[in-house]
Tab-separated table of C-alpha atoms in Angstrom:
chain	number	residue	atom	x	y	z
Y	1	MET	CA	-89.342	200.051	-157.643
Y	2	SER	CA	-88.879	196.724	-154.845
Y	3	SER	CA	-91.704	195.356	-155.727
Y	4	VAL	CA	-91.145	196.089	-159.984
Y	5	PHE	CA	-87.276	194.640	-159.193
Y	6	THR	CA	-88.580	191.599	-157.721
Y	7	ASP	CA	-90.852	190.363	-159.824
Y	8	VAL	CA	-88.710	190.996	-162.829
Y	9	ILE	CA	-86.333	188.732	-160.988
Y	10	LEU	CA	-88.956	185.898	-160.238
Y	11	TYR	CA	-89.672	186.091	-164.283
Y	12	ILE	CA	-85.787	186.339	-165.583
Y	13	SER	CA	-85.459	182.965	-162.639
Y	14	ARG	CA	-88.499	181.151	-164.052
Y	15	SER	CA	-87.550	181.706	-167.843
Y	16	CYS	CA	-84.108	181.113	-167.448
Y	17	THR	CA	-84.243	177.684	-164.781
Y	18	ASP	CA	-82.236	176.197	-168.165
Y	19	LEU	CA	-79.410	178.313	-169.246
Y	20	LEU	CA	-78.626	179.250	-165.487
Y	21	GLY	CA	-78.377	175.586	-164.403
Y	22	TRP	CA	-75.800	174.865	-167.102
Y	23	HIS	CA	-75.420	177.272	-169.166
Y	24	PRO	CA	-74.875	175.615	-173.399
Y	25	GLN	CA	-71.531	177.556	-174.587
Y	26	LEU	CA	-69.882	174.848	-172.535
Y	27	THR	CA	-69.084	172.573	-174.908
Y	28	TYR	CA	-66.168	170.765	-174.531
Y	29	ARG	CA	-64.602	172.670	-177.195
Y	30	ARG	CA	-65.540	175.479	-174.876
Y	31	LEU	CA	-63.836	174.289	-171.890
Y	32	LYS	CA	-60.514	173.269	-173.637
Y	33	ALA	CA	-60.020	176.741	-174.554
Y	34	TYR	CA	-61.324	177.846	-171.233
Y	35	ALA	CA	-58.005	175.431	-169.323
Y	36	ASP	CA	-55.606	176.666	-171.766
Y	37	GLY	CA	-56.124	179.848	-171.236
Y	38	THR	CA	-55.895	179.289	-167.575
Y	39	PHE	CA	-52.301	177.809	-168.138
Y	40	ILE	CA	-51.295	179.887	-170.007
Y	41	ALA	CA	-52.354	182.720	-166.824
Y	42	ILE	CA	-51.241	180.654	-163.899
Y	43	GLY	CA	-49.416	177.693	-164.911
Y	44	ILE	CA	-52.241	175.371	-163.995
Y	45	GLU	CA	-53.296	172.450	-166.444
Y	46	GLY	CA	-57.263	170.834	-166.564
Y	47	ILE	CA	-58.933	173.746	-165.231
Y	48	TRP	CA	-61.517	175.260	-166.607
Y	49	GLY	CA	-63.877	177.054	-164.158
Y	50	PHE	CA	-63.661	178.309	-160.533
Y	51	VAL	CA	-66.354	177.068	-158.211
Y	52	ASP	CA	-67.735	178.695	-154.360
Y	53	GLY	CA	-70.760	178.964	-152.643
Y	54	THR	CA	-72.156	181.997	-151.481
Y	55	PHE	CA	-74.234	182.858	-148.763
Y	56	ARG	CA	-76.894	185.363	-148.440
Y	57	ALA	CA	-78.584	186.658	-145.269
Y	58	PHE	CA	-81.780	188.235	-144.566
Y	59	CYS	CA	-83.448	189.190	-141.619
Y	60	LYS	CA	-85.083	186.188	-139.078
Y	61	PRO	CA	-88.083	185.128	-141.235
Y	62	GLY	CA	-91.450	185.578	-139.377
Y	63	GLY	CA	-94.243	182.541	-138.877
Y	64	THR	CA	-93.084	179.333	-137.780
Y	65	ASP	CA	-89.651	177.710	-135.939
Y	66	GLU	CA	-89.215	175.469	-139.013
Y	67	ALA	CA	-89.389	178.275	-140.936
Y	68	GLN	CA	-86.822	180.106	-138.381
Y	69	ARG	CA	-84.758	176.509	-138.464
Y	70	ALA	CA	-84.518	176.188	-142.540
Y	71	THR	CA	-83.117	179.005	-142.679
Y	72	TYR	CA	-80.787	179.975	-140.163
Y	73	SER	CA	-76.667	179.089	-141.023
Y	74	GLY	CA	-75.298	178.009	-137.569
Y	75	HIS	CA	-72.038	177.717	-139.517
Y	76	LYS	CA	-72.492	181.915	-140.349
Y	77	LYS	CA	-74.696	182.380	-137.802
Y	78	GLN	CA	-77.445	183.926	-139.691
Y	79	HIS	CA	-80.244	183.092	-141.958
Y	80	GLY	CA	-80.375	183.125	-145.079
Y	81	GLN	CA	-80.159	181.076	-148.986
Y	82	ASN	CA	-76.980	179.632	-150.154
Y	83	TRP	CA	-76.366	180.135	-154.398
Y	84	GLN	CA	-73.339	178.213	-155.926
Y	85	ALA	CA	-71.387	179.562	-158.916
Y	86	ILE	CA	-69.305	178.162	-161.565
Y	87	VAL	CA	-67.728	180.919	-163.326
Y	88	THR	CA	-65.181	180.572	-166.332
Y	89	PRO	CA	-62.099	182.216	-166.513
Y	90	ASP	CA	-63.559	185.073	-168.650
Y	91	GLY	CA	-65.483	185.969	-166.088
Y	92	LEU	CA	-69.070	184.975	-167.293
Y	93	VAL	CA	-71.126	183.028	-164.716
Y	94	SER	CA	-71.389	180.026	-166.814
Y	95	SER	CA	-73.499	178.116	-164.095
Y	96	LEU	CA	-75.964	179.316	-160.587
Y	97	VAL	CA	-77.597	177.303	-158.843
Y	98	GLY	CA	-79.761	178.086	-156.210
Y	99	PRO	CA	-81.313	179.485	-153.805
Y	100	PHE	CA	-80.679	175.424	-150.907
Y	101	LEU	CA	-81.933	176.102	-147.993
Y	102	GLY	CA	-79.161	178.299	-144.540
Y	103	PRO	CA	-77.504	174.929	-143.685
Y	104	ALA	CA	-76.125	173.332	-146.542
Y	105	ASN	CA	-73.269	173.517	-147.413
Y	106	ASP	CA	-70.871	173.313	-150.161
Y	107	TRP	CA	-70.587	169.466	-150.524
Y	108	THR	CA	-74.483	170.006	-150.428
Y	109	MET	CA	-75.210	172.354	-152.906
Y	110	TRP	CA	-72.906	170.246	-155.479
Y	111	ARG	CA	-74.203	167.039	-155.225
Y	112	LEU	CA	-78.292	168.688	-155.690
Y	113	SER	CA	-76.627	171.022	-158.853
Y	114	GLY	CA	-76.618	168.222	-161.468
Y	115	CYS	CA	-73.277	169.449	-162.872
Y	116	GLN	CA	-71.757	166.783	-162.181
Y	117	GLU	CA	-73.863	164.856	-164.417
Y	118	GLU	CA	-72.969	167.911	-167.328
Y	119	ILE	CA	-70.209	168.009	-167.312
Y	120	ARG	CA	-69.131	163.751	-167.198
Y	121	ASP	CA	-71.401	163.867	-170.227
Y	122	LEU	CA	-69.821	166.913	-171.557
Y	123	MET	CA	-66.111	165.120	-170.713
Y	124	GLN	CA	-67.209	161.118	-172.541
Y	125	GLY	CA	-64.571	159.908	-175.111
Y	126	HIS	CA	-62.481	163.589	-174.191
Y	127	LYS	CA	-59.211	163.986	-171.378
Y	128	MET	CA	-60.921	165.158	-168.200
Y	129	LEU	CA	-60.667	169.060	-167.313
Y	130	TYR	CA	-61.241	169.471	-164.000
Y	131	ILE	CA	-63.324	173.308	-162.039
Y	132	TYR	CA	-60.995	174.066	-158.813
Y	133	GLY	CA	-63.353	174.699	-155.322
Y	134	ASP	CA	-61.703	176.257	-152.558
């Protein structure tokens, strides 16, 4: 059962990479609707989504010390990988980027994700809208 699950996840990941990184539903019109909803709910203007990185730990990899160092997070004191997600106020994960090596921090994931360029392109000629990150 585990190998079937892994094969399905790999297939989805490979065939839907573009949708996972930046979903086509994220148009300026949609982002503006999200920002309006966030303003109504919490009174903060211009926030359309929420970004965060998450660390998924796994067992210490066998093999070389190099492989172990590449996956070890000194901050979490575990081996694993990081993922970055942007969630919109309707609860949908609209961007999921990764995996990144264990030592990668949130800022590194943000820079490598390409999301900043996508947002910049969407905001051309429009009022700036923002994502919230902690």
